[in-house]
Coordinates of C-alpha atoms in Angstrom, one line a residue:
Chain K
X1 CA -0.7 -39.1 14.1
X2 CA 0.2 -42.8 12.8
X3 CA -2.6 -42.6 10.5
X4 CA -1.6 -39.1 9.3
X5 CA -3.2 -39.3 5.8
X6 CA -2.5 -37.1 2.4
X7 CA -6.2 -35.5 2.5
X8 CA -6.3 -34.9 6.2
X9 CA -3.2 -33.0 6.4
X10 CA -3.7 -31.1 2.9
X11 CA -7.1 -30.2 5.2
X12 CA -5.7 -29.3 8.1
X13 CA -3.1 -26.8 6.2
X14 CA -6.3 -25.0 4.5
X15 CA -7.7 -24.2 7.8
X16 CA -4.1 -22.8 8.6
X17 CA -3.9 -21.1 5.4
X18 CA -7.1 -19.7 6.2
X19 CA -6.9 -18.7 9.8
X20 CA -3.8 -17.4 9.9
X21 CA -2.2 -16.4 6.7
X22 CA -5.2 -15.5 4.1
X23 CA -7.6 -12.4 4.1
X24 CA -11.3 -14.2 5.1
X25 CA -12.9 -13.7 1.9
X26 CA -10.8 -16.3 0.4
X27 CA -11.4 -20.1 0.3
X28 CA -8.8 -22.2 0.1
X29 CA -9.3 -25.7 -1.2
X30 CA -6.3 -28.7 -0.8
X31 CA -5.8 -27.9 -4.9
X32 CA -6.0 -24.1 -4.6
X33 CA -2.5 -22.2 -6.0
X34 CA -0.4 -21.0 -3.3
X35 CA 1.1 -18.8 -5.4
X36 CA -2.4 -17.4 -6.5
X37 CA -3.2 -16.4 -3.2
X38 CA -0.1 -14.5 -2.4
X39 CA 1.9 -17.2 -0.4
X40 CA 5.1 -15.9 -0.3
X41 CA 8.6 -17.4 1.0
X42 CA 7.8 -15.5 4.5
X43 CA 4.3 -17.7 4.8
X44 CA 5.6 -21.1 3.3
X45 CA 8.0 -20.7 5.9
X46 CA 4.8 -20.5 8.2
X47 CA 3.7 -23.2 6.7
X48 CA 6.8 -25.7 7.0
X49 CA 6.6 -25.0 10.9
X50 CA 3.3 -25.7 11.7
X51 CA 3.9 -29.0 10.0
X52 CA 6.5 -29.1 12.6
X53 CA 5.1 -27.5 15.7
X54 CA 1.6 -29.3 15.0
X55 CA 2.4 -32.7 13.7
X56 CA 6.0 -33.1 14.7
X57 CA 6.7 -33.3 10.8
X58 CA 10.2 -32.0 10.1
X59 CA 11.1 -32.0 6.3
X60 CA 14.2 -32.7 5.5
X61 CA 15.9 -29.8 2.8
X62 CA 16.1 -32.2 -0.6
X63 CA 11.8 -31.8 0.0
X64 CA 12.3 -27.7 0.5
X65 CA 11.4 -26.9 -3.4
X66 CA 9.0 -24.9 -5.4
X67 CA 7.2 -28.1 -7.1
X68 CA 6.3 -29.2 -3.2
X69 CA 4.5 -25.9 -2.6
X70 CA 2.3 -25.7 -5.5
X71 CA -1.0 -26.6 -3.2
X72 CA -1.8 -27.7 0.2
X73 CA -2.3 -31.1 -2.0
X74 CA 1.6 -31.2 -2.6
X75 CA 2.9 -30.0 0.5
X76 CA 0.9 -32.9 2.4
X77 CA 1.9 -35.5 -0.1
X78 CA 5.4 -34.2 0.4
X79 CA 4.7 -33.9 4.3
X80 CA 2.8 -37.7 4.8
X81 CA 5.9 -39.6 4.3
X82 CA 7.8 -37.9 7.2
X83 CA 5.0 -38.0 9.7
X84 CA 4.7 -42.0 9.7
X85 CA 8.4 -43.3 9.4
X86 CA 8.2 -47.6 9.2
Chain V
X1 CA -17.8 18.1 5.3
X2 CA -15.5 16.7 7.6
X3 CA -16.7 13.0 8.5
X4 CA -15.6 12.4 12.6
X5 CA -14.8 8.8 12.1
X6 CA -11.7 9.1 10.0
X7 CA -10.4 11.7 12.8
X8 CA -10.4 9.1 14.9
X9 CA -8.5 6.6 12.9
X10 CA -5.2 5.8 15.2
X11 CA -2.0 6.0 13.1
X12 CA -0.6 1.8 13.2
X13 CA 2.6 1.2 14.8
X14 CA 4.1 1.5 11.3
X15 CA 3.0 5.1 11.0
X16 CA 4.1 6.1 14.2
X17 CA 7.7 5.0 12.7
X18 CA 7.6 7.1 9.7
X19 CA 6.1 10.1 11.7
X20 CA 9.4 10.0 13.7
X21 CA 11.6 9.5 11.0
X22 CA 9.5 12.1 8.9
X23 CA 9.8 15.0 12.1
X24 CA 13.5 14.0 13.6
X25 CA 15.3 12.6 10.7
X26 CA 13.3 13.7 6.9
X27 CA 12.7 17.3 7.4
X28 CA 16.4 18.0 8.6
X29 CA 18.2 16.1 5.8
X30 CA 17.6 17.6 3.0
X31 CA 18.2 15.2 0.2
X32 CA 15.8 12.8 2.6
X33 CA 12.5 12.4 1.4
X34 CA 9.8 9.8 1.9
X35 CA 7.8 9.6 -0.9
X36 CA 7.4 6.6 -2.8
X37 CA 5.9 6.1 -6.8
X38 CA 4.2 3.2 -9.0
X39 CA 4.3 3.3 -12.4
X40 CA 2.1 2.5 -15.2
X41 CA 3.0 1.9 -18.5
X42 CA -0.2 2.0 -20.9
X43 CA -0.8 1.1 -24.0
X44 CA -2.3 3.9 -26.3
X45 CA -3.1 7.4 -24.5
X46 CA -4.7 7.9 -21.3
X47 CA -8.1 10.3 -21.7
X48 CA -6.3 13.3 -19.7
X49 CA -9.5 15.3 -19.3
X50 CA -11.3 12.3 -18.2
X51 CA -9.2 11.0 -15.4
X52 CA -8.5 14.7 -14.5
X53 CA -12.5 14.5 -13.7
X54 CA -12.8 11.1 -12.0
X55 CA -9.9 12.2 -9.6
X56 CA -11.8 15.3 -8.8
X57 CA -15.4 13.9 -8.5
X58 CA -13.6 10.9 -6.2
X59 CA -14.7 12.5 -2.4
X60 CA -13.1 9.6 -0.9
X61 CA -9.8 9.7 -2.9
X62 CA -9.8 13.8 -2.1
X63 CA -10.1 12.8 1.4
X64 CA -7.2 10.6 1.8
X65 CA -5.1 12.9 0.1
X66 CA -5.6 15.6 2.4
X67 CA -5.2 13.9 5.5
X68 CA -2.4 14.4 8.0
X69 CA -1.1 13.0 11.4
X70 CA -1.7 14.8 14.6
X71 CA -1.1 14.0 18.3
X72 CA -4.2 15.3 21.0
X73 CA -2.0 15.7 23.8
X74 CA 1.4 14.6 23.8
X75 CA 1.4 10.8 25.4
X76 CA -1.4 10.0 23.3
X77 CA -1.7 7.7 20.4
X78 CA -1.0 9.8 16.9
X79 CA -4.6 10.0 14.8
X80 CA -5.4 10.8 11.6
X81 CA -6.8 14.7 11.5
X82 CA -8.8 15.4 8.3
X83 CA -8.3 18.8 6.7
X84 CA -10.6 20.7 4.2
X85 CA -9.9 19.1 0.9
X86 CA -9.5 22.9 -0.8
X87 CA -6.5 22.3 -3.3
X88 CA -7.0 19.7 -5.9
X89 CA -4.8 16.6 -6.0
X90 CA -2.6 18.1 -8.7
X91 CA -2.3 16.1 -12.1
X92 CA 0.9 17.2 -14.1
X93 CA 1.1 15.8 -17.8
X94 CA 4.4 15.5 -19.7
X95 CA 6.1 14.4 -22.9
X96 CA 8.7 12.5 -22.7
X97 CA 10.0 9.1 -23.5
X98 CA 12.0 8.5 -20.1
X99 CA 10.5 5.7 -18.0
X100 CA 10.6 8.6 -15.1
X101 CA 12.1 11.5 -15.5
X102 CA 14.4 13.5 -13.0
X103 CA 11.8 16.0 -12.5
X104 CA 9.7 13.7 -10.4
X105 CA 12.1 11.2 -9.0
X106 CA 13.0 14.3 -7.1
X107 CA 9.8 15.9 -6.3
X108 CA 9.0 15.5 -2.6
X109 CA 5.8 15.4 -1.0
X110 CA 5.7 16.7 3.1
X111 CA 3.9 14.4 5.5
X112 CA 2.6 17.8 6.5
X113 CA 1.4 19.2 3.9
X114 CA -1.8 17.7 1.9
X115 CA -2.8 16.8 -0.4
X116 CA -0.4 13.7 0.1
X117 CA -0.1 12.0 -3.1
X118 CA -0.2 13.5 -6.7
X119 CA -0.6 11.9 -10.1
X120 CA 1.9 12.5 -13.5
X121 CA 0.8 11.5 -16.9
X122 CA 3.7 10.9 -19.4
X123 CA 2.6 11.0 -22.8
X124 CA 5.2 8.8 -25.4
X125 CA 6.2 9.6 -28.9
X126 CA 4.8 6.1 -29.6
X127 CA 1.6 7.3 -29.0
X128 CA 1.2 5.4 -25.9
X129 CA 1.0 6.9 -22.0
X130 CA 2.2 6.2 -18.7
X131 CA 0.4 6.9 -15.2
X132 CA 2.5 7.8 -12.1
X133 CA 0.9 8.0 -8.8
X134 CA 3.4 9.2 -6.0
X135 CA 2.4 9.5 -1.9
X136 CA 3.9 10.1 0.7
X137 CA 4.8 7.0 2.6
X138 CA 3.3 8.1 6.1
X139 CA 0.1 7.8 4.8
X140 CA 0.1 4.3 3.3
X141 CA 2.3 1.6 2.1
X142 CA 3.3 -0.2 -1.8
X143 CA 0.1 -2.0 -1.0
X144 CA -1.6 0.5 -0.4
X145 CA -1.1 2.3 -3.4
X146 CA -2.0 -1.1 -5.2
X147 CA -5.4 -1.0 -3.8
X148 CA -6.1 2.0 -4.7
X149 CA -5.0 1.9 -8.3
X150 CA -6.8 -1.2 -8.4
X151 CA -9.7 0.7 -7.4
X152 CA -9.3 3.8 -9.9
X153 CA -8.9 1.7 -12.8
X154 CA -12.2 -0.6 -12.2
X155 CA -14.2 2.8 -11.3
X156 CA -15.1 1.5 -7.8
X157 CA -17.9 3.4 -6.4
X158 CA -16.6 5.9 -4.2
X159 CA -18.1 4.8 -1.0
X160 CA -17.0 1.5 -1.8
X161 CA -13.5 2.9 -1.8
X162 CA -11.9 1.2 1.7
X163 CA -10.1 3.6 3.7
X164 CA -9.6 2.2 7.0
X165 CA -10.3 -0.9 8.6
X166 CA -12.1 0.4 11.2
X167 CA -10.0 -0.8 14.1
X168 CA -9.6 1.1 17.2
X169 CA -6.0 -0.9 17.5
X170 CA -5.6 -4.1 20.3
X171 CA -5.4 -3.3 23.5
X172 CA -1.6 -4.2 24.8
X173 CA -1.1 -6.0 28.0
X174 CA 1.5 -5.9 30.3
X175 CA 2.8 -9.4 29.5
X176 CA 3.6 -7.5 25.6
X177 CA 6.5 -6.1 27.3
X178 CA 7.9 -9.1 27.5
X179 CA 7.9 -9.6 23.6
X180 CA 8.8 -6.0 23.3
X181 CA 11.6 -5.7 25.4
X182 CA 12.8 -9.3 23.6
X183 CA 12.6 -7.4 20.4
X184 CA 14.6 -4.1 21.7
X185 CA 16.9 -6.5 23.1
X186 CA 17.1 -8.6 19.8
X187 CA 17.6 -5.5 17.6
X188 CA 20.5 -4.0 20.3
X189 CA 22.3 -6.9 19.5
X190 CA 22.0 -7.1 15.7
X191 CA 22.8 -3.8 14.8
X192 CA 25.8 -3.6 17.2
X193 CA 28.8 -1.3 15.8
X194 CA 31.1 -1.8 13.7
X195 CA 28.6 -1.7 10.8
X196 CA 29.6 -0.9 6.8
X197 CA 27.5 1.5 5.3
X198 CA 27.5 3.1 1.8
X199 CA 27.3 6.3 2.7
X200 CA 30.0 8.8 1.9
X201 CA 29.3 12.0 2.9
X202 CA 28.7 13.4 7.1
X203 CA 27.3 16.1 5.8
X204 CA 23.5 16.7 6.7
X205 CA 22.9 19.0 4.1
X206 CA 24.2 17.6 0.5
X207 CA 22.9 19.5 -2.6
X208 CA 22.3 16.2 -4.6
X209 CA 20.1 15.0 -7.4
X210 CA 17.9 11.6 -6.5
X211 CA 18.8 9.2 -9.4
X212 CA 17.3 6.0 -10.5
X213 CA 18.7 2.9 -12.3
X214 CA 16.5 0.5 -14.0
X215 CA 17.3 -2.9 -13.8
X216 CA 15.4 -5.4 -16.3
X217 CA 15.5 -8.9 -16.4
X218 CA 14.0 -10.8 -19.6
X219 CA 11.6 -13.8 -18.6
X220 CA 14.4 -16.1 -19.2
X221 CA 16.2 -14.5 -17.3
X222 CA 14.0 -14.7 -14.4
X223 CA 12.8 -18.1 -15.1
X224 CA 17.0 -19.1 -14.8
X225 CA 17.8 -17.3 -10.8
X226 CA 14.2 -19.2 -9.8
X227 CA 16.6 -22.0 -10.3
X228 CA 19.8 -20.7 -8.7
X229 CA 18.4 -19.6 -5.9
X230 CA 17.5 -23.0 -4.7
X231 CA 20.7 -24.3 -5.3
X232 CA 22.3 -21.4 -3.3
X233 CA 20.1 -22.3 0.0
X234 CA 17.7 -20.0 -0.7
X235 CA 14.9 -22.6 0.1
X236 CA 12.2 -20.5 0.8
X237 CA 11.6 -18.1 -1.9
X238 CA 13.9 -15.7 -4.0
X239 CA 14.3 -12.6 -1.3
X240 CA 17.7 -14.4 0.1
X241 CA 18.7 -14.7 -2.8
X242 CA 18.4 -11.0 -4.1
X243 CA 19.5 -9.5 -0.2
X244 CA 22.9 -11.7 -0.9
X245 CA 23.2 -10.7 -4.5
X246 CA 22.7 -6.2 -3.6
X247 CA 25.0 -7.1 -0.7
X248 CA 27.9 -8.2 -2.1
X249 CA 27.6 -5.9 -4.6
X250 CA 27.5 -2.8 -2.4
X251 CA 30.9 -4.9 -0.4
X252 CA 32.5 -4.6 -3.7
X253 CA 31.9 -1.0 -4.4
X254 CA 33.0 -0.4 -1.0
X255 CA 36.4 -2.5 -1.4
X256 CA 36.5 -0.3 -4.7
X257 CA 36.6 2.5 -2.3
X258 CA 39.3 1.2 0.2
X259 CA 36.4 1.2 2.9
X260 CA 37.2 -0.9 5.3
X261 CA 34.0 -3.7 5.5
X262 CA 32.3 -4.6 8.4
X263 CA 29.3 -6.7 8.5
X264 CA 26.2 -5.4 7.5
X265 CA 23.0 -4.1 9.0
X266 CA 19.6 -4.8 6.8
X267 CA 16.3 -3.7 8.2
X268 CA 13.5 -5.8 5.2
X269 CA 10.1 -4.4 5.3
X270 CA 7.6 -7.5 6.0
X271 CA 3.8 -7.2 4.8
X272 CA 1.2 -7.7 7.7
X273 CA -2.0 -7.4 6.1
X274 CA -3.5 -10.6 5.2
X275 CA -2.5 -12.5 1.8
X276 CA -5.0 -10.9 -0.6
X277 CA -7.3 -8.6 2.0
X278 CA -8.8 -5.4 -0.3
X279 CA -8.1 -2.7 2.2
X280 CA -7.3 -0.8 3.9
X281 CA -5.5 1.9 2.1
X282 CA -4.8 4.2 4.8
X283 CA -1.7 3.4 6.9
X284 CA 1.5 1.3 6.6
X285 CA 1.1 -2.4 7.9
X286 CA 4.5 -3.1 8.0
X287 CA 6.7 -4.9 10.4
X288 CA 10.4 -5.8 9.8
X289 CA 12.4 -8.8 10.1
X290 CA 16.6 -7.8 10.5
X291 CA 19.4 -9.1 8.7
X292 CA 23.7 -9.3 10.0
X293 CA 25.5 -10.1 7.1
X294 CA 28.9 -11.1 8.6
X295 CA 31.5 -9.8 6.4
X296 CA 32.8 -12.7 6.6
X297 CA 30.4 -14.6 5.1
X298 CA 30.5 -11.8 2.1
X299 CA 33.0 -13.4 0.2
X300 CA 31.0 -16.7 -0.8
X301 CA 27.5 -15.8 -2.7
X302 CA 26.4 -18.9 -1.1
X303 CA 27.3 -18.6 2.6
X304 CA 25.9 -15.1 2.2
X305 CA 22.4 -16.6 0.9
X306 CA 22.4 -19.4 3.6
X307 CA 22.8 -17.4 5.9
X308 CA 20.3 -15.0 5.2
X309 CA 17.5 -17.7 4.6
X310 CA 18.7 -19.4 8.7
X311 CA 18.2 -15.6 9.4
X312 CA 14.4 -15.6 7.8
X313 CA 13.7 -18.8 9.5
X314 CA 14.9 -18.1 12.7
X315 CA 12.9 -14.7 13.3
X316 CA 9.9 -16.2 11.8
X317 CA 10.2 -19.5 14.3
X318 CA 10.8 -17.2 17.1
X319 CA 7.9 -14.3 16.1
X320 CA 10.1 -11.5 15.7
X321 CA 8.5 -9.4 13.5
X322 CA 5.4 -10.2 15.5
X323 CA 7.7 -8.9 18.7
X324 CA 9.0 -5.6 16.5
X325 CA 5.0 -4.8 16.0
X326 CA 4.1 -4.8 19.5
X327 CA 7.5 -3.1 20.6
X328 CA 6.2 -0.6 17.6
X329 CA 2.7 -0.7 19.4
X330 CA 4.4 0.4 22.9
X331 CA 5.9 2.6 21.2
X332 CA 3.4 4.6 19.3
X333 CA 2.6 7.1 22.5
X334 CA 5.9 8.3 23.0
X335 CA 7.1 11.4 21.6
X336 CA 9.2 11.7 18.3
X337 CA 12.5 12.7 19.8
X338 CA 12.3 9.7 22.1
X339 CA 11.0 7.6 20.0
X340 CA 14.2 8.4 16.9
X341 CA 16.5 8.6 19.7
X342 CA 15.4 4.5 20.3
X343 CA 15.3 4.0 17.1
X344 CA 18.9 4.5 16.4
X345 CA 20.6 4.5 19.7
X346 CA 23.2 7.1 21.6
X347 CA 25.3 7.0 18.6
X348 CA 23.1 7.9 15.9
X349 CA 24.4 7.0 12.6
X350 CA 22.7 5.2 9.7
X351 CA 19.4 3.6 9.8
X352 CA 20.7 0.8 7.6
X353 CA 23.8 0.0 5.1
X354 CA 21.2 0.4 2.8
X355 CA 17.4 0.0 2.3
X356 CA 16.3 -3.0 0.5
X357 CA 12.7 -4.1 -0.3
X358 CA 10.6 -7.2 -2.0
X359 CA 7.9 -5.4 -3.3
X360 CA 4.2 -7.3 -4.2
X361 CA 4.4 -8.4 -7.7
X362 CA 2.3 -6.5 -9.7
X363 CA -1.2 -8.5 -9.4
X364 CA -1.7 -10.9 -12.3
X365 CA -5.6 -9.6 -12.7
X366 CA -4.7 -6.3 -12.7
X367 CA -3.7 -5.7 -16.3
X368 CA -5.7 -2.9 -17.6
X369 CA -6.4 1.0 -16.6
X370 CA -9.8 2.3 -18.1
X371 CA -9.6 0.3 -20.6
X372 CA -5.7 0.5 -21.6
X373 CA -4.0 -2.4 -21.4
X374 CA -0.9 -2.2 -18.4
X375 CA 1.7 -3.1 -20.4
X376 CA 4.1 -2.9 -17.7
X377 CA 4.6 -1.8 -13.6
X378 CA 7.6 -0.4 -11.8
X379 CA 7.2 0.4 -7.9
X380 CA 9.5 2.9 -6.7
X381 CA 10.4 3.3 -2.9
X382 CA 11.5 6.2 -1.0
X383 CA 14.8 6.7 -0.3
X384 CA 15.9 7.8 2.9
X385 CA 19.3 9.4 2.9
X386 CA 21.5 8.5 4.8
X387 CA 22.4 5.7 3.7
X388 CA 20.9 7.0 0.4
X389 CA 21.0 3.9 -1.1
X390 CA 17.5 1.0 -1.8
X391 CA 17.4 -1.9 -3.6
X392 CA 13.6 -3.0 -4.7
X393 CA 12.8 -6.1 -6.2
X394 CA 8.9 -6.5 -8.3
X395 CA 7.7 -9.2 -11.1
X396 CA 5.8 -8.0 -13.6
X397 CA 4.0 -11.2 -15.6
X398 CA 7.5 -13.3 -14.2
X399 CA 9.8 -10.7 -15.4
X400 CA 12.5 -9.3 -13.0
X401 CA 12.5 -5.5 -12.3
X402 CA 14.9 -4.1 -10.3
X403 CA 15.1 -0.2 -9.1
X404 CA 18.2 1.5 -7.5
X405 CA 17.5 4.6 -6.3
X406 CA 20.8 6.5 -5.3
X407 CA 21.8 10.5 -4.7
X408 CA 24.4 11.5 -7.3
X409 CA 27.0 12.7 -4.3
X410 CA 26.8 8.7 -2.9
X411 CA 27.3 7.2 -6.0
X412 CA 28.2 7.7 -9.7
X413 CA 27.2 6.7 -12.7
X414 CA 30.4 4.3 -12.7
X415 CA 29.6 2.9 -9.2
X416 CA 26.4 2.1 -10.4
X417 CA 27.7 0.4 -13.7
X418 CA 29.6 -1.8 -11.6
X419 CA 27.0 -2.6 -9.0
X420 CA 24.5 -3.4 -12.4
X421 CA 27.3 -5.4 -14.0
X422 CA 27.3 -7.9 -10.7
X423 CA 24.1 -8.2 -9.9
X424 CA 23.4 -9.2 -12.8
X425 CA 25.6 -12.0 -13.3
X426 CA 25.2 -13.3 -9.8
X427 CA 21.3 -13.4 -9.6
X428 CA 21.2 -14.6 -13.4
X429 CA 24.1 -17.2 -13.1
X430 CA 24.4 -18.0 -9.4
X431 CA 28.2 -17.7 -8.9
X432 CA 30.6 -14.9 -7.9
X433 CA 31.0 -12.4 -10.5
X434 CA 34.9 -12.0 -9.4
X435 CA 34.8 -15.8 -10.1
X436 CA 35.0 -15.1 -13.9
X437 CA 38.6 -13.6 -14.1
X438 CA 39.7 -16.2 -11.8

């Protein structure tokens, strides 16, 4: 948790994507279009709780916009800076 | 000719909904009906002849239309029963330049009686054509009927064609009735009286025409309420947004009235299939997540869209829908006259203010129909009446489309000029449209 890195988390949120929210035929990679896989508001919200039920990562609403749910990659960029406050 | 396995296919929770509604509520009312349409808009003319033959050499397709539900004894689980596939799926070709005309908005299809779904060609002065497929919803969802265009238009082999998905359905174990009972409980206390609702008329038996307005938004338009909605609290997608925007609109129609307004009582269809999965067709995999609007709340466009959006979050945080399934599950071996009388309580009433659904986007790599180009796609629900009243949201290639579909003894063609005139402004511009003569 206190070295909660970018890559690892974008990771870790493809395995959810995959597990839990995608059909198994699909792949999903940290760069991989949300929106091309048919994450809709119902599953980002998914999304922004498991970053809170898993890592304790609450985001804050000025980070709750489209441009920081383009990819796994964005969401855990967004995510990172919450999960090791200074 | 008749293959065992698909008589053993159990009806999913869903289902088991709409076969109440369809036997306690649908075949009493006689302006209900629960048949739902997508729409095709091609570019040049559709070989008639040609699909007319793929339809009929399509086992698989004649199959699924020709199914219905039946119970085995009467605390058992509803299962598919497969009939002989005798009459042909019927294929009806038209002229006419109406995006849908009256004729078929108002043809209804009977759970009972196959085949199920039925195709309409329209044939434009332009030279261009447009492909309707309507289905009863009992037998599957928007999806669904996705999937299986999807699968027409790229000539699938037949016995690639995915019906089912094989499941026999989860066991349920006595520690569900926790979550179930938490969802009856849940619902009991949403949908508690007094409720405002748009319908008019008591009487069971209206002699009204189904009616449809078309609602299009230019990309630029669309582009502009992906902004508002945002800015409105609607952080997680642009449902809250459009929820709020029908809302008020059917609060002013109502104050139009001199009806008094209570809060409001939205049941939203939510998607449980997995993002992207290619089957199955058969059946409804549906849950629902519930909305309160507190009348209170319905005079600020943006305490109405907050609210909604806490609303989202909250049920998904606590797995409601999730809860509503397995209640759905429990319920799925009772009979229908138990199961409608749970569904809307002692009092009966409406099953809603009024319907509202997000339906899929049309998908972006689904763009042509043996070899026509889809030019555009409009997904019509079913109407339930009462309330008589849905609001569905679709994208086509990020443009807006939104369908009304109303009976002509609920609303007019005025009512519906001034619910247009609001919605418009408010999705598009993000403030109260009473706010402009202030």
């Amino acid at each position: 948790m206190d070295n909660l890195k970018s890559e690892g988390l974008a990771q870790e949120l493809c395995r959810y994507i995959e597990s839990n929210i995608v059909d198994k035929s699909i792949q999903v990679q940290p760069d991989t279009s949300l929106a091309k896989i048919g994450i809709d508001s119902l599953a980002i919200i998914e999304l922004v709780l498991f970053l809170e039920r898993k890592f304790k990562i609450t985001l804050p609403e000025k980070e709750l916009v489209p441009e920081n749910f383009i990819s796994a990659n964005t969401l855990a960029n967004c995510a990172v800076q919450y999960a090791n406050p200074k | 000719m008749n293959d065992p396995e698909l008589n053993k296919i159990l009806l999913t929770p869903a289902d088991c909904f709409m076969l109440a509604l369809e036997k306690q509520h649908i075949r009493r009312v006689d302006a209900s009906n629960n048949t739902c349409r997508y729409l095709l808009e091609l570019e040049g003319q559709l070989d008639v002849e040609q699909f007319r033959k793929n339809i009929s050499a399509n086992h698989n397709l004649l199959r699924l239309a020709h199914l219905t539900a039946q119970k085995k004894y009467p605390l058992s689980i509803p299962t598919w029963k497969e009939n002989e596939t005798g009459s042909e799926i019927p294929i009806t070709v038209t002229n006419t330049d109406s995006l849908i005309t009256e004729e078929i908005v108002n043809r209804k299809i009977s759970g009972d009686k196959p085949p199920l779904f039925s195709f309409d060609i329209l044939i434009r002065s332009s030279g261009d054509s447009t492909l309707i497929f309507s289905w009863h919803h009992l037998l599957m969802d928007g999806y669904g009927a996705i999937l299986l265009m999807k699968q027409l238009a790229n000539g699938t082999p037949e016995n690639q064609l995915q019906l089912h998905d094989n499941t026999k359905g989860e066991k349920l174990k006595w520690s569900d009735l926790v979550n179930a009972t938490r969802a009856k409980f849940f619902i009991d206390r949403i949908s508690r009286k007094p409720l405002s609702g748009i319908y008019l008329s008591k009487k069971k038996n209206i002699n009204t025409n189904q009616k449809v307005r078309i609602i299009r938004f230019t990309q630029e338009e669309t582009n502009q309420l992906d902004k508002v909605g945002p800015l409105l609290g609607a952080q997680f997608g642009r449902s809250a947004l459009y929820l709020a925007c029908a809302a008020r609109s059917v609060r002013t129609l109502l104050m139009e009235k001199k009806i008094p307004i209570h809060d409001f009582w939205i049941p939203v269809p939510r998607d449980q299939r997995k993002k992207g999965a290619l089957g199955p067709l058969l059946g409804n995999h549906l849950s629902f997540i519930f909305y309160r609007i507190k009348e209170k709340l319905l005079a600020s466009l943006k305490e109405t869209v907050s609210s909604i959006n806490q609303q989202m979050v909250d049920q998904i945080k606590t797995n409601m829908s999730r809860d509503y399934d397995i209640l759905m599950r429990f319920l799925r071996r009772t009979p229908s006259p138990l199961y409608y009388f749970w569904i809307k309580g002692p009092k009966g009433g409406s099953l809603a203010s009024f319907l509202f659904t997000v339906a899929a986007d049309h998908p972006s790599d689904f763009l042509e129909f043996n070899n026509h180009k889809i030019k555009d796609a409009w997904n019509f629900p079913s109407n339930i009446y009462p309330p008589g009243l849905t609001f569905a949201f679709m994208r086509f290639e990020n443009r807006l489309h939104l369908m009304i579909m109303y009976f002509e003894e609920v609303l007019s063609e005025e009512d519906m000029n001034t619910i247009e005139k609001q919605i418009r402004y408010e999705l598009v511009f993000g403030k109260e449209f009473d706010s402009i003569d202030s």
